[in-house]
Coordinates of C-alpha atoms and ligand atoms in Angstrom, one line a residue:
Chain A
X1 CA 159.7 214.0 60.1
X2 CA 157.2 215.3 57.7
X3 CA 154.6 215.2 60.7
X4 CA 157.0 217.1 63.4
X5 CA 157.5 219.4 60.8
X6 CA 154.0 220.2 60.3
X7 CA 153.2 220.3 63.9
X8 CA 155.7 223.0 64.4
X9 CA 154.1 225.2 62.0
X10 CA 150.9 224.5 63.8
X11 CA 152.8 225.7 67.0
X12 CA 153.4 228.6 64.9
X13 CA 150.5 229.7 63.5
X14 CA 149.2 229.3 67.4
X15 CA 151.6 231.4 68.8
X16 CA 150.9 234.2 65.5
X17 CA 147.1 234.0 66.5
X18 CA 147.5 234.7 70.4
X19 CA 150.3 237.7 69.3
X20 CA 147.0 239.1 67.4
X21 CA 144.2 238.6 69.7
X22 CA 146.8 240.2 72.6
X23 CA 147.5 242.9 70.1
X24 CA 143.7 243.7 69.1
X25 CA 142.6 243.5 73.0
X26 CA 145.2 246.2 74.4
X27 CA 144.2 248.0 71.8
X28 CA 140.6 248.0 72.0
X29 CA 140.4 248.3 75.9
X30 CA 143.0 250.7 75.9
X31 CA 144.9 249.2 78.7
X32 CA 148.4 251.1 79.1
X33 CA 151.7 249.8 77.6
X34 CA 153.5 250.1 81.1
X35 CA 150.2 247.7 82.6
X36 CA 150.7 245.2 79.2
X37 CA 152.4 246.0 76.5
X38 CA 151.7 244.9 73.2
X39 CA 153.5 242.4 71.1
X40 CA 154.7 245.2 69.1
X41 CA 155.6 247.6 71.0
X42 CA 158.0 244.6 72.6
X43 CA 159.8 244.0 69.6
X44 CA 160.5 247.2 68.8
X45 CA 161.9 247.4 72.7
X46 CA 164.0 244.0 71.8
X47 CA 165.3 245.6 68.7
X48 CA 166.1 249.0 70.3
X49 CA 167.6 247.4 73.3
X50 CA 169.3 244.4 70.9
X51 CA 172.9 245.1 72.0
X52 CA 171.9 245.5 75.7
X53 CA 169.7 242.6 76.3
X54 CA 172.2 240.2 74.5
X55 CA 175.1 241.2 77.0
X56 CA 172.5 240.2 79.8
X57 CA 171.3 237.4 78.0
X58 CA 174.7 236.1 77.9
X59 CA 175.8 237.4 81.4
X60 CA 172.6 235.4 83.2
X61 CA 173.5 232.2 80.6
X62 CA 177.0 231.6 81.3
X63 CA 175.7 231.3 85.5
X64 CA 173.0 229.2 85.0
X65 CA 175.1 227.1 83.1
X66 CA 178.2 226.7 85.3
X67 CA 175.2 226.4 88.1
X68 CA 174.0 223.4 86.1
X69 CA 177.4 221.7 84.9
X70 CA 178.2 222.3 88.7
X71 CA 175.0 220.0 89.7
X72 CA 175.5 217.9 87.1
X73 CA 178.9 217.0 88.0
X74 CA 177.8 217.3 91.9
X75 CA 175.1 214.9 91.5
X76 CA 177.1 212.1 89.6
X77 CA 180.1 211.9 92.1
X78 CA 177.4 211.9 95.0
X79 CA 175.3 209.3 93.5
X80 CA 178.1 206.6 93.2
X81 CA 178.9 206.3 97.1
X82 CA 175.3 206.8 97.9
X83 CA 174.5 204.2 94.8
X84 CA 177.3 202.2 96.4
X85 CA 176.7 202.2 100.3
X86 CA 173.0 201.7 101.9
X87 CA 174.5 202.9 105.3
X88 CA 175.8 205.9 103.6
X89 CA 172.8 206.5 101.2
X90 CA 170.3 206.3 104.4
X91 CA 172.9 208.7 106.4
X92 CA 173.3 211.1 104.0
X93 CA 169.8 211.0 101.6
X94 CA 167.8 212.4 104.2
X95 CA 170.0 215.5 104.8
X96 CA 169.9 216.3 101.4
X97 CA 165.8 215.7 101.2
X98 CA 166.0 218.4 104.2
X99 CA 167.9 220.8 102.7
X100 CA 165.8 220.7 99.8
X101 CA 163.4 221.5 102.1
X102 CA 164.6 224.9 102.4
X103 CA 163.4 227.9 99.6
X104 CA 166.3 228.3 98.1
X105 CA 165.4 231.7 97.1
X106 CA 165.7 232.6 100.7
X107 CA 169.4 231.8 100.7
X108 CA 170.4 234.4 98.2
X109 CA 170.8 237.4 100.5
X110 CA 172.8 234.8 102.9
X111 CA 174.8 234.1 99.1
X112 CA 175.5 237.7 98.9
X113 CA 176.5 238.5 102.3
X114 CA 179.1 235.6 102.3
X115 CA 180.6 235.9 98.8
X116 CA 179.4 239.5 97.7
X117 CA 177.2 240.8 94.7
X118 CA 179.4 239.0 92.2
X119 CA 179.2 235.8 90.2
X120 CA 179.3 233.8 93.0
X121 CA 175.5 234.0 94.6
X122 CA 174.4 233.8 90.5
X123 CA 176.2 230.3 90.1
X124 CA 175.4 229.2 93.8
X125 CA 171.4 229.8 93.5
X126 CA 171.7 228.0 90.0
X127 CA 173.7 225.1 91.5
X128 CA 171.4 224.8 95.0
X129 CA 168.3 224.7 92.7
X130 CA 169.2 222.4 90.2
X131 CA 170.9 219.6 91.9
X132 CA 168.1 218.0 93.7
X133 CA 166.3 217.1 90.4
X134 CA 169.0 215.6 88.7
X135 CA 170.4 213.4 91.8
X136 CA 167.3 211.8 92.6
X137 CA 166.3 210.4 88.9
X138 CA 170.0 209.2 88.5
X139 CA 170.2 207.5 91.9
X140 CA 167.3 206.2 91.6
X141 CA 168.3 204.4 88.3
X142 CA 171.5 203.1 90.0
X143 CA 170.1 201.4 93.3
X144 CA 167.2 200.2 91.1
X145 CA 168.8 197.3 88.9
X146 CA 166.3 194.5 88.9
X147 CA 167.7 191.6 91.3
X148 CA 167.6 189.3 88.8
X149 CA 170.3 191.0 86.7
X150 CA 172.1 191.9 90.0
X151 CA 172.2 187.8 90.6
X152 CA 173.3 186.8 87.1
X153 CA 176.2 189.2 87.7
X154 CA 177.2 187.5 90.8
X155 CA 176.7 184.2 89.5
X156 CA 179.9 185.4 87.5
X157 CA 181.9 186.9 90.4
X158 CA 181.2 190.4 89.9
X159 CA 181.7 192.9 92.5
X160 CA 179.1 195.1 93.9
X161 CA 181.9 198.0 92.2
X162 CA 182.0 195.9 89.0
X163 CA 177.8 196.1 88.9
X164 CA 177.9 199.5 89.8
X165 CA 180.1 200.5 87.3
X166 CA 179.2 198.1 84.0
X167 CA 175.4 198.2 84.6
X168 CA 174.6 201.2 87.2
X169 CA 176.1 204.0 85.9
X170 CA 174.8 203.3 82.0
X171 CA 171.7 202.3 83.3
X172 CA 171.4 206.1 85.1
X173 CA 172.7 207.8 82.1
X174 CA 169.4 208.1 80.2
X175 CA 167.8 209.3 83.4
X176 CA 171.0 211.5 84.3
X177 CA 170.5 213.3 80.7
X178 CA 166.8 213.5 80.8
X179 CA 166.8 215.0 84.3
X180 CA 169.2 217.5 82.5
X181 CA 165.9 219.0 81.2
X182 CA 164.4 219.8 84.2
X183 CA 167.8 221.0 85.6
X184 CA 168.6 223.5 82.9
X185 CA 165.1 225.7 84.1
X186 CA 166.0 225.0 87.5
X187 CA 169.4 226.7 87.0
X188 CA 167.8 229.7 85.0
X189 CA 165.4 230.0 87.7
X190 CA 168.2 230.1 90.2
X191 CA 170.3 232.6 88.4
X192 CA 167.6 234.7 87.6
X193 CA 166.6 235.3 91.2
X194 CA 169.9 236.0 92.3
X195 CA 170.6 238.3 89.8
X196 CA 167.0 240.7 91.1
X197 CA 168.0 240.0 94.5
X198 CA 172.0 240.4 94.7
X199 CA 173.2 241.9 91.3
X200 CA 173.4 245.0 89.1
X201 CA 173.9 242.8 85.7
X202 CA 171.9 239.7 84.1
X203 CA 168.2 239.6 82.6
X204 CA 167.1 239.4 86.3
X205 CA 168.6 242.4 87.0
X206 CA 167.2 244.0 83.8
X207 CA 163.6 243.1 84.8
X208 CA 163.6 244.1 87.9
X209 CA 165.1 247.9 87.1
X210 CA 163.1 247.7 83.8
X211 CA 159.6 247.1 85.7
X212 CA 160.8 250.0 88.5
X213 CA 161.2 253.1 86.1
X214 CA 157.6 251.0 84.5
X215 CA 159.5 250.1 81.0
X216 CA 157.2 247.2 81.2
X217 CA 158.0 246.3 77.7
X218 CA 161.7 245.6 78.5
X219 CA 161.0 243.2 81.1
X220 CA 158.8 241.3 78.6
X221 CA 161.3 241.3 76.0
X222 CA 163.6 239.4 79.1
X223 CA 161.1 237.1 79.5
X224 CA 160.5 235.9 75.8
X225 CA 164.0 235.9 75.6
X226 CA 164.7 233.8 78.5
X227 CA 161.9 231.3 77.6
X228 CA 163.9 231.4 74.1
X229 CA 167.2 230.3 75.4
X230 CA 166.2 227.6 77.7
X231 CA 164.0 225.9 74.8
X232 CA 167.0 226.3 72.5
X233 CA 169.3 224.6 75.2
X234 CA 166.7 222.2 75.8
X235 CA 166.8 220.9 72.2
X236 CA 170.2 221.0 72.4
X237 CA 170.4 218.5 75.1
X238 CA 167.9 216.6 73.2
X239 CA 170.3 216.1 70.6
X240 CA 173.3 214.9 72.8
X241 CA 170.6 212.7 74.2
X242 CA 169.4 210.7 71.4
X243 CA 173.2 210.6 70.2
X244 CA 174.5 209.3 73.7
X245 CA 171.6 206.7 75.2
X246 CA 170.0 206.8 72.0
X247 CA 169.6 202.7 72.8
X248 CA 167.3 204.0 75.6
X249 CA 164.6 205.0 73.7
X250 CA 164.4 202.1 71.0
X251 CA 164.0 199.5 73.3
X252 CA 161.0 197.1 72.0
X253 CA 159.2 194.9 73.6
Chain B
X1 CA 182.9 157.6 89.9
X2 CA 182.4 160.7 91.7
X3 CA 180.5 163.4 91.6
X4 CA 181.6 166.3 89.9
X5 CA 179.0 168.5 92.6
X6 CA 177.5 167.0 95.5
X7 CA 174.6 168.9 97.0
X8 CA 174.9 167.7 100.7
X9 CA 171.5 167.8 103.4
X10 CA 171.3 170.9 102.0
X11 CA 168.5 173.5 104.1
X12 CA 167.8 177.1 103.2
X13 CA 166.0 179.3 105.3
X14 CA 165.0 182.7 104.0
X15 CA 164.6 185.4 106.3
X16 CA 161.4 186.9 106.7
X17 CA 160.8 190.3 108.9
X18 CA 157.5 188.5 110.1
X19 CA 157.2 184.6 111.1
X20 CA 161.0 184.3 111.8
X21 CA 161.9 183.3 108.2
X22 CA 160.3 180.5 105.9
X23 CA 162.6 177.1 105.2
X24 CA 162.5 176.8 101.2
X25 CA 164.4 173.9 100.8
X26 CA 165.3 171.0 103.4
X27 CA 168.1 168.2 103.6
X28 CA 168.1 167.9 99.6
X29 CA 171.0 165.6 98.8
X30 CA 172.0 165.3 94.9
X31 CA 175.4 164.4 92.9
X32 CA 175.5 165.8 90.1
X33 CA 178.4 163.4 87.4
X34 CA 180.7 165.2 84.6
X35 CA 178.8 165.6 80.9
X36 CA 174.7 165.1 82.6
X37 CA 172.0 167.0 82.2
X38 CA 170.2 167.1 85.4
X39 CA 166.3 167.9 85.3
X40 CA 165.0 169.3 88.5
X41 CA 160.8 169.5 88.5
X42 CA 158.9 169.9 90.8
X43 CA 155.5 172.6 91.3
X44 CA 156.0 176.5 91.7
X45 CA 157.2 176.9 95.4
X46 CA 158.9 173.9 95.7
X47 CA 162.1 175.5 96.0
X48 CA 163.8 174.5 92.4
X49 CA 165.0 178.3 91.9
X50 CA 166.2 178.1 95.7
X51 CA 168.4 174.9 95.0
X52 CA 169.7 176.4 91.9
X53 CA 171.0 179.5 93.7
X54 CA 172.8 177.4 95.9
X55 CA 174.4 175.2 92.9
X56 CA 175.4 178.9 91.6
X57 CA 176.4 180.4 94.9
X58 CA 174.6 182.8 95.2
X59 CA 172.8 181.2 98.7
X60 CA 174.3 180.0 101.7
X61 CA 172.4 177.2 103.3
X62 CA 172.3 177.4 106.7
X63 CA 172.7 173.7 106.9
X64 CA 174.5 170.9 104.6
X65 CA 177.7 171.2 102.3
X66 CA 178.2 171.8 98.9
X67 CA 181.4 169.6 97.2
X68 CA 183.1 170.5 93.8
X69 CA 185.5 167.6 92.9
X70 CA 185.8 166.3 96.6
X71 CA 186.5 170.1 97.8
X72 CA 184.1 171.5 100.4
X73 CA 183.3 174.4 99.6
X74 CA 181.9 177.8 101.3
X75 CA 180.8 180.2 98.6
X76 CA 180.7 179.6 95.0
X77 CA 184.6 178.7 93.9
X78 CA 183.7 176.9 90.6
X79 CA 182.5 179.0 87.6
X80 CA 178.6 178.3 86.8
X81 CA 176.6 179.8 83.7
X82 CA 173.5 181.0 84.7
X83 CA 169.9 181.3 82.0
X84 CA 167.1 182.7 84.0
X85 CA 163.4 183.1 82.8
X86 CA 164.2 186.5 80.7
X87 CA 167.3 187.2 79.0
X88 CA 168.7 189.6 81.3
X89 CA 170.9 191.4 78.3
X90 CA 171.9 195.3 78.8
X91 CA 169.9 196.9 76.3
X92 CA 173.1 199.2 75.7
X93 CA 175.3 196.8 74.3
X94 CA 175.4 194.9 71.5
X95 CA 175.3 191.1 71.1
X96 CA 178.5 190.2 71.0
X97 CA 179.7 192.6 74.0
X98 CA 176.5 191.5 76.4
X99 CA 178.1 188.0 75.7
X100 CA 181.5 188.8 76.8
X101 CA 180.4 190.4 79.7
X102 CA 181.2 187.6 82.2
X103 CA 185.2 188.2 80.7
X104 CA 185.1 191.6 81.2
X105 CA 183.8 190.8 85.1
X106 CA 186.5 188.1 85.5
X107 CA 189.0 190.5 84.3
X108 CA 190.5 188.0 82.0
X109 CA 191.7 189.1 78.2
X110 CA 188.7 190.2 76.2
X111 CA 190.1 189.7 73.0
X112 CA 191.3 186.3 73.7
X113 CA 187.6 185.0 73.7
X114 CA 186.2 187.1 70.5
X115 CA 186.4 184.2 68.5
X116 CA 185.0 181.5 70.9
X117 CA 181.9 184.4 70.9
X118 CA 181.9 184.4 67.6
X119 CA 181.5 180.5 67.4
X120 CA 179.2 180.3 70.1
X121 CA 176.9 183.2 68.1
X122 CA 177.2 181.4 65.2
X123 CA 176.4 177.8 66.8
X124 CA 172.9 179.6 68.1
X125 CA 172.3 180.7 64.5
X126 CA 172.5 184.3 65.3
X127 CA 175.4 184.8 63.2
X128 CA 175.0 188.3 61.5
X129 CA 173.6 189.7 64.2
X130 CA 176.9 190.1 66.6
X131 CA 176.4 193.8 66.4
X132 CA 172.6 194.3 67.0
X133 CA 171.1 195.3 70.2
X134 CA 168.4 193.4 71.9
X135 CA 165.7 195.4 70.8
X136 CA 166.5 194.6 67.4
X137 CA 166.3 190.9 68.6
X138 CA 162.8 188.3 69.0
X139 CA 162.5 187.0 72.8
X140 CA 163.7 184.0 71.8
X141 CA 166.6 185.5 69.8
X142 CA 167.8 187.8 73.3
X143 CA 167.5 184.2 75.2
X144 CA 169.9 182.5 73.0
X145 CA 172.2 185.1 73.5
X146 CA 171.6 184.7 76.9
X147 CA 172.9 181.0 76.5
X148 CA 176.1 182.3 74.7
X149 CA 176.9 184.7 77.8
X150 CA 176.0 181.7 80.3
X151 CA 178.7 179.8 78.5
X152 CA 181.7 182.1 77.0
X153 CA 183.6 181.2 80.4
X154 CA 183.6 177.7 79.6
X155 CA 181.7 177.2 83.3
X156 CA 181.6 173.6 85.1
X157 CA 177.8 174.0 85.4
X158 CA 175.2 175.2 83.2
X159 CA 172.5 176.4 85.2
X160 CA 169.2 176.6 83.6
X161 CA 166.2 178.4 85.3
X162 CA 163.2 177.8 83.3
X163 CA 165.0 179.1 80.7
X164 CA 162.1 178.5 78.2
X165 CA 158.9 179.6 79.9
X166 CA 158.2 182.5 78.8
X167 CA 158.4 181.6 74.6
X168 CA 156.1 180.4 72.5
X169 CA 155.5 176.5 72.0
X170 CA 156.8 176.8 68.3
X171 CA 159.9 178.8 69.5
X172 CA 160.3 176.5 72.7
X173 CA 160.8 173.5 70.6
X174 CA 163.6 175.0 68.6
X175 CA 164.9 176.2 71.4
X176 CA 165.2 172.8 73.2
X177 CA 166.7 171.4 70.1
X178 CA 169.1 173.9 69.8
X179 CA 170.2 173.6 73.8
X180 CA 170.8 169.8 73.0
X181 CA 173.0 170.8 70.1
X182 CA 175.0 173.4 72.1
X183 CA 175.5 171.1 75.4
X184 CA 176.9 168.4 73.4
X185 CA 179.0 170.8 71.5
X186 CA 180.6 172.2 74.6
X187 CA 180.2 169.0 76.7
X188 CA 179.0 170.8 79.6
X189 CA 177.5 169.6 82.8
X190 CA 174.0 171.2 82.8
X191 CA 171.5 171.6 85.5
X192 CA 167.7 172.1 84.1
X193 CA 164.8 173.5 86.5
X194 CA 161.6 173.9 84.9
X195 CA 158.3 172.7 85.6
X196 CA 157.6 171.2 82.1
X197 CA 158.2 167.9 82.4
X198 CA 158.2 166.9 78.8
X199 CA 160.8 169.3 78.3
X200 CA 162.5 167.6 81.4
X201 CA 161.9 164.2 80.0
X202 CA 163.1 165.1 76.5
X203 CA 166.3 167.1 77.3
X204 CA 167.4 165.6 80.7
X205 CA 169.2 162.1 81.7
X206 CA 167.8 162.1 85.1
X207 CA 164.8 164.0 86.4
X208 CA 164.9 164.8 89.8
X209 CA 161.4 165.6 91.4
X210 CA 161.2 168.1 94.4
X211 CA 158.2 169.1 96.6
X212 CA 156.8 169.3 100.0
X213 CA 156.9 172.3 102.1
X214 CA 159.8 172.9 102.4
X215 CA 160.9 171.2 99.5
X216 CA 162.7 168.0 99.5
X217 CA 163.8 165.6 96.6
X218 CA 160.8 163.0 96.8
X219 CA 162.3 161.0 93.5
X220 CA 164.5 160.6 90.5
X221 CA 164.2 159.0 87.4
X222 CA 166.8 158.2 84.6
X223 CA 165.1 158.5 81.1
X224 CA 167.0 156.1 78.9
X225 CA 167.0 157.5 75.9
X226 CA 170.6 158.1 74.5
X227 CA 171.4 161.8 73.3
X228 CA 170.7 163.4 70.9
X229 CA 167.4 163.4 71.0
X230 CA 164.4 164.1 68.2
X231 CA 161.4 166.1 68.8
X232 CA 159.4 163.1 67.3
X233 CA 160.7 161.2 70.9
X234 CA 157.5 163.1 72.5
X235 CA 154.8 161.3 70.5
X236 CA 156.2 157.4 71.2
X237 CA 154.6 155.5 74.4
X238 CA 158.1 155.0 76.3
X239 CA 157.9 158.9 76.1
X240 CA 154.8 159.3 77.5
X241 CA 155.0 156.2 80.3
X242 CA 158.0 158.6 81.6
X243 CA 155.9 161.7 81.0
X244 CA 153.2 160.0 82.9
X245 CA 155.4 158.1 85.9
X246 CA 157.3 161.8 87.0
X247 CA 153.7 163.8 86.7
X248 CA 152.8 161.2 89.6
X249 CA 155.5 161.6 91.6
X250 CA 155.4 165.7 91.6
X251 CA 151.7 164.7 93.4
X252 CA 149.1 167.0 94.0
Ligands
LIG301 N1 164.1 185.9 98.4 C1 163.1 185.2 99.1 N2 162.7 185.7 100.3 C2 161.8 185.0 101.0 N3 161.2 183.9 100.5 C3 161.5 183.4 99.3 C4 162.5 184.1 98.5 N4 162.7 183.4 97.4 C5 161.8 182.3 97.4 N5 161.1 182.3 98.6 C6 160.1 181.3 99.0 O1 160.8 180.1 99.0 C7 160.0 179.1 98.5 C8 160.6 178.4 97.3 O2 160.8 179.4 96.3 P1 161.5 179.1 94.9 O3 162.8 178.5 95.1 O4 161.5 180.4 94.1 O5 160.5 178.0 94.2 P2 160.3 177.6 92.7 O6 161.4 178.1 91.9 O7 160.2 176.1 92.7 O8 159.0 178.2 92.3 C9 158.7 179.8 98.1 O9 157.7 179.5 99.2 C10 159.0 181.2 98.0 O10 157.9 182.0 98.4
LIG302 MG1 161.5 179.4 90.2

C-alpha cells in the first residue's frame, strides 16, 4: 500500500516535470498557442469552458457506456451458444473475425444515414468497436477448460450444459471483466469518432469545431479530459474486479 | 461370488488423424469383487489411464463388455469417484462447495450431504479449512480434497489415477496412510493405477500388471497382507519378495 502510494506520487511529480519542460519550451521557441498550447493556457481554457466541457463530457460518457454495457451483454449471450456448439462456433466465429475486419470508423456515415445524427451512430460505433475484444478473451476461457477437469465432470454425469454453466462461465469471468478494460477505450474511441463525424454534441464534436475556428487549447482540454475519465472508469472496474473474481488473482502455486 | 465389475476382452482404439488410429489397450479381462482394492501397474504407455476411463465411462471400447452386478452395460450407469494426478478443484470455490460438486451435477439435495462433507473433511484432517480456497491449501492438502469430492456420492468404484505422483515422498506416505484409513471407513471398492509398485504392493490386495503394445494384463498377484496396513510393512523381506516378483513381471 505504502509502495503504490509512493509510486503514484512519483507518477506525479513525472507528469509536474513534463507540464514544465512543455511550458518552458513553447515559451522559449515561441511556438503559437493555436500550433501547441501551453499547459497553462489549457487550464485556464478548462476552467473558462468548465460548465461546457462537463455537459460534453457527460453527453460522449453516457454513449460510450451504453456502447460498452451493450458489447458486454452482446458478447456473453453470444459466447454461450458459440462456447456450447463447435458447429455453431466454426459457422458463426469466422463471420464475426470478418466483420472485424472492417474499419469501423468507416461505418459511421452508413450509422448516420440509417439512424440519423442522433444517439444512435454514437452508441452503435461504441458497441461495433468494443465487442470484438471482449468476446474473444471470454470465449476463449469457456471452450478452454483443461480436458482433465472436463473428464472428472463427466465421470460424475455432468452435462456438456452443466460444465458450461458450473465451470465455463466462472472460469471466463475473470477474463470477461479484464477484457472490460480494453473495452471501455474501445467504446470511447467509438463514440468519439462518431460524435466528429455524425454529431453536433459530445467531446468529439467539441474537438473537432474547437480545432476549426484554431481554439487549439479547447481541444486539449477534451483530450486530458477524456484520458481522465477512461482511467477513472478504469479503476473503477478494477475495483468490481478484485471484489467479484478476486479468487482469480490469489491463486498460488 | 461374483464380480461386482467385470472388465470383458476389453479393446480401445483411439483415433488418430494419421495411421488410422493406435489400439491402447487389447482383450484385457479383469473382475473386480465388492470391498478390494485393485492395483493396476504397469509402465507409462501401457494403457492403465485408458482402462481406467473405461471403468469410469468415459471410453467406449470398440470391442468387449463392461458388467456391473451381472448387467451389461453400454455407457457408464454405475456411479465411480474419480482422483487424477492434480486435484482438479475450481479455484473459485471453497473446500467444502468443490466437494459437493458432484451433488450439485447429479441434481440431488445439497443440503442433505453437508454433513457427510463435513465428515469426510474432517476424516482427511482438513477440518477447519471447509471454507478456504485452494490456493490457500498445500498440493497435498487440494488432493485430499480431491478424495472427498471423488467420494461425497457414495460411488461403487473408487478410481484412482496416480493419485499421488506428483507429492513429495514425505507427503506421499501420509497420503497412502490416510487413503487406507478412508477406504476402510467408507468400505469402497477401489481401483489404484500407478506405476509405483510399492505403493501398489502396500495399498492394494491384488496387483494387476499390464503391458505390451497394446497393453494387455500379462499378470496378477494377491499380496497377502491383511488390511490395515503399516508403513513399517515396506522394510520386511515378504515386502520386498513382492516388490521384487511384480517389478519382473512389468519387464523391460
Ligand atoms: N486421447 C488419446 N488419443 C490418442 N492416443 C492416446 C490418447 N490417450 C492415450 N493415448 C495413447 O494410448 C496409449 C496408452 O495411454 P495411457 O492409457 O495414457 O497409458 P498410461 O496411463 O499407462 O501411461 C499411449 O500410447 C498413448 O499415447
Ligand atoms: Mg496414465
Amino acid at each position: 500500500m505504502r509502495l503504490s502510494r509512493s509510486r503514484t506520487l512519483n507518477s506525479l511529480v513525472v507528469l509536474v516535470f513534463i507540464c514544465v519542460v512543455w511550458e518552458l519550451v513553447v515559451d522559449l521557441l515561441s511556438i503559437p498557442q493555436y500550433i501547441l498550447p501551453t499547459p497553462t493556457s489549457i487550464a485556464s481554457t478548462t476552467i473558462k469552458y468548465y460548465d461546457y466541457l462537463l455537459r460534453n463530457l457527460l453527453d460522449t460518457s453516457i454513449h460510450a457506456l451504453v456502447g460498452l454495457a451493450l458489447a458486454a451483454t452482446f458478447s456473453l449471450a453470444i459466447s454461450l451458444p458459440l462456447a456450447y456448439s463447435e458447429v455453431v462456433r466454426d459457422t458463426v466465429y469466422p463471420l464475426i473475425t470478418g466483420f472485424n475486419a472492417i474499419p469501423r470508423a468507416a461505418l459511421v456515415p452508413l450509422l448516420a444515414l440509417w439512424f440519423g445524427l442522433g444517439s444512435m451512430p454514437k452508441i452503435l460505433t461504441a458497441f461495433l468497436i468494443a465487442f470484438f475484444p471482449v468476446l474473444v478473451p471470454t470465449l476463449t476461457a469457456m471452450v478452454t477448460i483443461e480436458k482433465e477437469l472436463w473428464e472428472l465432470l463427466m465421470s460424475f454425469g455432468a452435462t456438456k450444459t452443466q460444465i458450461l454453466i458450473k465451470v465455463g462461465i466462472p472460469r471466463a469471468m475473470p477474463y470477461f471483466l479484464s477484457s472490460l478494460h480494453m473495452g471501455l477505450t474501445s467504446s470511447f474511441v467509438g463514440t468519439v469518432i462518431a460524435e466528429m463525424v455524425a454529431s453536433d454534441s459530445g467531446l468529439g464534436y467539441v474537438i473537432l469545431s474547437s480545432t476549426s475556428r484554431l481554439d487549439t487549447a479547447l481541444a486539449f482540454s477534451c483530450l486530458i479530459l477524456l484520458a481522465l475519465i477512461t482511467f477513472v472508469l478504469s479503476k473503477v472496474l478494477s475495483v468490481v474486479e478484485r471484489r467479484v473474481v478476486g479468487w482469480a488473482y490469489r491463486v498460488s502455486t | 461370488m461374483e464380480p461386482l465389475v467385470r472388465l470383458h476382452g476389453i479393446t480401445v482404439r483411439y483415433d488418430g488423424r494419421r495411421n488410422g488410429g493406435l489400439v491402447a489397450i487389447t482383450d484385457v479381462d479383469l473382475d473386480i469383487y465388492q470391498g478390494e482394492v485393485v492395483g493396476i501397474v504397469g509402465k507409462s504407455g501401457s494403457g492403465k489411464t485408458t482402462l481406467l476411463k473405461v471403468l469410469a465411462g468415459l471410453i467406449r471400447p470398440v470391442k468387449g463388455e463392461v458388467v456391473f452386478n451381472n448387467h451389461k452395460l453400454n455407457g457408464n450407469s454405475f456411479r465411480v469417484g474419480v482422483l487424477f494426478q492434480s486435484p482438479l478443484l475450481l479455484p473459485w470455490r471453497t473446500v467444502i462447495k468443490n466437494i459437493l460438486l458432484p451433488i450439485e451435477v447429479l441434481g440431488e439435495d445439497v443440503s442433505k450431504y453437508l454433513s457427510r462433507a463435513l465428515e469426510l473433511i474432517e476424516k482427511v484432517g482438513l477440518k477447519g479449512f471447509e471454507n478456504s480456497y485452494p490456493w490457500e491449501l498445500s498440493g497435498g492438502m487440494q488432493q485430499r480434497v480431491a478424495l472427498c469430492r471423488a467420494l461425497i456420492h457414495r460411488p461403487s468404484l473408487l478410481l484412482l489415477d496416480e493419485p499421488f505422483s506428483s507429492l513429495d515422498a514425505i507427503t506421499r506416505e501420509e497420503m497412502w496412510m490416510l487413503l487406507q484409513d478412508v477406504i476402510s471407513h467408507e468400505g469402497c471398492t477401489t481401483v489404484l493405477v500407478t506405476h509405483d509398485v510399492r505403493e501398489a504392493v502396500l495399498l492394494c490386495d491384488r496387483v494387476v500388471v499390464i503391458g505390451g503394445k497394446p497393453g494387455r494384463v500379462r499378470a496378477e498377484v494377491r499380496v497377502d497382507f491383511k488390511r490395515p496396513r503399516d508403513l513399517k510393512l515396506q522394510y520386511t523381506k515378504e515386502f520386498n519378495d513382492y516388490v521384487v516378483m511384480v517389478r519382473g513381471l512389468l519387464g523391460d
